[in-house]
Amino acid sequence: MTIRRFRLMNWSLVPTADEPDAPSPTYNFRCCTVGDDDKECGAESGPQTDPDDARKWAWDHWKSTDQEHSAFSEWNVRPWAMHLDGPA
């Protein structure tokens, strides 16, 4: 007769920005201004590793549209990983 033992383990989901091999967080802005044609502009900054660069893009886009495009959304991508904490 074979006896099998199972052991539960505790896992945690943690941000990994401090780990040396972790990818850098990225920041992206998108213009949400709706024009006269009822369509969203949709212009994007593209992923930036420096949040100030992404914000600068929004300011530059606002200026380039004669201050008409003033609605933006932002999304950030941060690396996370599962870490084993030991037995439950």
mmCIF file of C-alpha atoms in Angstrom:
data_model
loop_
_atom_site.group_PDB
_atom_site.id
_atom_site.type_symbol
_atom_site.label_atom_id
_atom_site.label_comp_id
_atom_site.label_asym_id
_atom_site.label_seq_id
_atom_site.Cartn_x
_atom_site.Cartn_y
_atom_site.Cartn_z
ATOM 1 C CA MET A 1 0.000 0.000 0.000
ATOM 2 C CA THR A 2 1.344 3.412 -1.012
ATOM 3 C CA ILE A 3 0.798 6.365 1.277
ATOM 4 C CA ARG A 4 0.741 9.787 -0.313
ATOM 5 C CA ARG A 5 1.123 12.961 1.650
ATOM 6 C CA PHE A 6 0.139 16.331 0.328
ATOM 7 C CA ARG A 7 1.416 19.545 1.761
ATOM 8 C CA LEU A 8 -0.290 22.880 1.298
ATOM 9 C CA MET A 9 1.944 25.824 0.592
ATOM 10 C CA ASN A 10 1.350 29.540 1.097
ATOM 11 C CA TRP A 11 1.814 31.675 -1.978
ATOM 12 C CA SER A 12 1.779 35.462 -2.173
ATOM 13 C CA LEU A 13 1.351 37.792 -5.112
ATOM 14 C CA VAL A 14 3.857 40.611 -4.636
ATOM 15 C CA PRO A 15 5.165 43.531 -6.686
ATOM 16 C CA THR A 16 8.632 42.835 -8.031
ATOM 17 C CA ALA A 17 9.851 46.312 -8.958
ATOM 18 C CA ASP A 18 12.697 46.050 -6.424
ATOM 19 C CA GLU A 19 14.103 42.840 -7.885
ATOM 20 C CA PRO A 20 17.113 43.363 -10.176
ATOM 21 C CA ASP A 21 15.768 41.240 -13.067
ATOM 22 C CA ALA A 22 12.205 42.623 -12.945
ATOM 23 C CA PRO A 23 10.960 44.555 -15.960
ATOM 24 C CA SER A 24 10.480 48.275 -15.453
ATOM 25 C CA PRO A 25 6.989 49.603 -14.781
ATOM 26 C CA THR A 26 5.503 51.414 -17.765
ATOM 27 C CA TYR A 27 3.157 54.393 -18.024
ATOM 28 C CA ASN A 28 0.884 55.267 -20.927
ATOM 29 C CA PHE A 29 -1.498 58.162 -21.613
ATOM 30 C CA ARG A 30 -4.338 58.126 -24.139
ATOM 31 C CA CYS A 31 -6.374 61.075 -25.392
ATOM 32 C CA CYS A 32 -10.073 60.494 -24.660
ATOM 33 C CA THR A 33 -11.360 63.743 -26.138
ATOM 34 C CA VAL A 34 -14.411 63.180 -28.347
ATOM 35 C CA GLY A 35 -14.508 65.317 -31.466
ATOM 36 C CA ASP A 36 -17.391 66.803 -33.459
ATOM 37 C CA ASP A 37 -17.634 63.507 -35.365
ATOM 38 C CA ASP A 38 -18.413 61.678 -32.062
ATOM 39 C CA LYS A 39 -15.145 59.741 -32.321
ATOM 40 C CA GLU A 40 -12.485 59.591 -29.643
ATOM 41 C CA CYS A 41 -9.074 60.971 -30.613
ATOM 42 C CA GLY A 42 -7.304 57.867 -29.290
ATOM 43 C CA ALA A 43 -3.763 59.237 -29.655
ATOM 44 C CA GLU A 44 -1.375 57.534 -27.212
ATOM 45 C CA SER A 45 1.952 58.313 -25.633
ATOM 46 C CA GLY A 46 3.115 54.726 -25.981
ATOM 47 C CA PRO A 47 4.647 52.887 -23.037
ATOM 48 C CA GLN A 48 7.146 55.035 -21.152
ATOM 49 C CA THR A 49 9.394 53.876 -18.325
ATOM 50 C CA ASP A 50 9.482 57.403 -16.890
ATOM 51 C CA PRO A 51 6.083 58.695 -15.726
ATOM 52 C CA ASP A 52 7.190 62.272 -16.396
ATOM 53 C CA ASP A 53 7.744 61.414 -20.080
ATOM 54 C CA ALA A 54 4.190 60.083 -20.343
ATOM 55 C CA ARG A 55 2.780 63.198 -18.651
ATOM 56 C CA LYS A 56 4.884 65.421 -20.927
ATOM 57 C CA TRP A 57 3.319 63.694 -23.931
ATOM 58 C CA ALA A 58 -0.164 64.619 -22.610
ATOM 59 C CA TRP A 59 0.864 68.263 -22.192
ATOM 60 C CA ASP A 60 2.417 68.350 -25.665
ATOM 61 C CA HIS A 61 -0.681 66.762 -27.217
ATOM 62 C CA TRP A 62 -2.907 69.312 -25.457
ATOM 63 C CA LYS A 63 -0.740 72.168 -26.762
ATOM 64 C CA SER A 64 -0.631 70.755 -30.305
ATOM 65 C CA THR A 65 -4.446 70.678 -30.470
ATOM 66 C CA ASP A 66 -4.802 74.339 -29.444
ATOM 67 C CA GLN A 67 -5.858 73.167 -25.983
ATOM 68 C CA GLU A 68 -8.957 71.407 -27.348
ATOM 69 C CA HIS A 69 -7.928 67.865 -26.381
ATOM 70 C CA SER A 70 -8.031 67.951 -22.607
ATOM 71 C CA ALA A 71 -9.364 64.519 -21.543
ATOM 72 C CA PHE A 72 -6.857 61.722 -20.947
ATOM 73 C CA SER A 73 -6.737 58.280 -19.407
ATOM 74 C CA GLU A 74 -3.634 56.733 -17.917
ATOM 75 C CA TRP A 75 -2.713 53.133 -17.339
ATOM 76 C CA ASN A 76 0.308 51.708 -15.615
ATOM 77 C CA VAL A 77 1.845 48.267 -15.958
ATOM 78 C CA ARG A 78 3.778 47.031 -12.933
ATOM 79 C CA PRO A 79 5.514 43.655 -12.671
ATOM 80 C CA TRP A 80 4.166 41.210 -10.064
ATOM 81 C CA ALA A 81 5.172 37.624 -9.272
ATOM 82 C CA MET A 82 4.013 34.697 -7.168
ATOM 83 C CA HIS A 83 6.350 33.934 -4.250
ATOM 84 C CA LEU A 84 6.351 30.816 -2.153
ATOM 85 C CA ASP A 85 6.122 31.670 1.547
ATOM 86 C CA GLY A 86 6.419 28.136 2.940
ATOM 87 C CA PRO A 87 4.042 25.577 4.430
ATOM 88 C CA ALA A 88 0.449 26.542 5.186
#
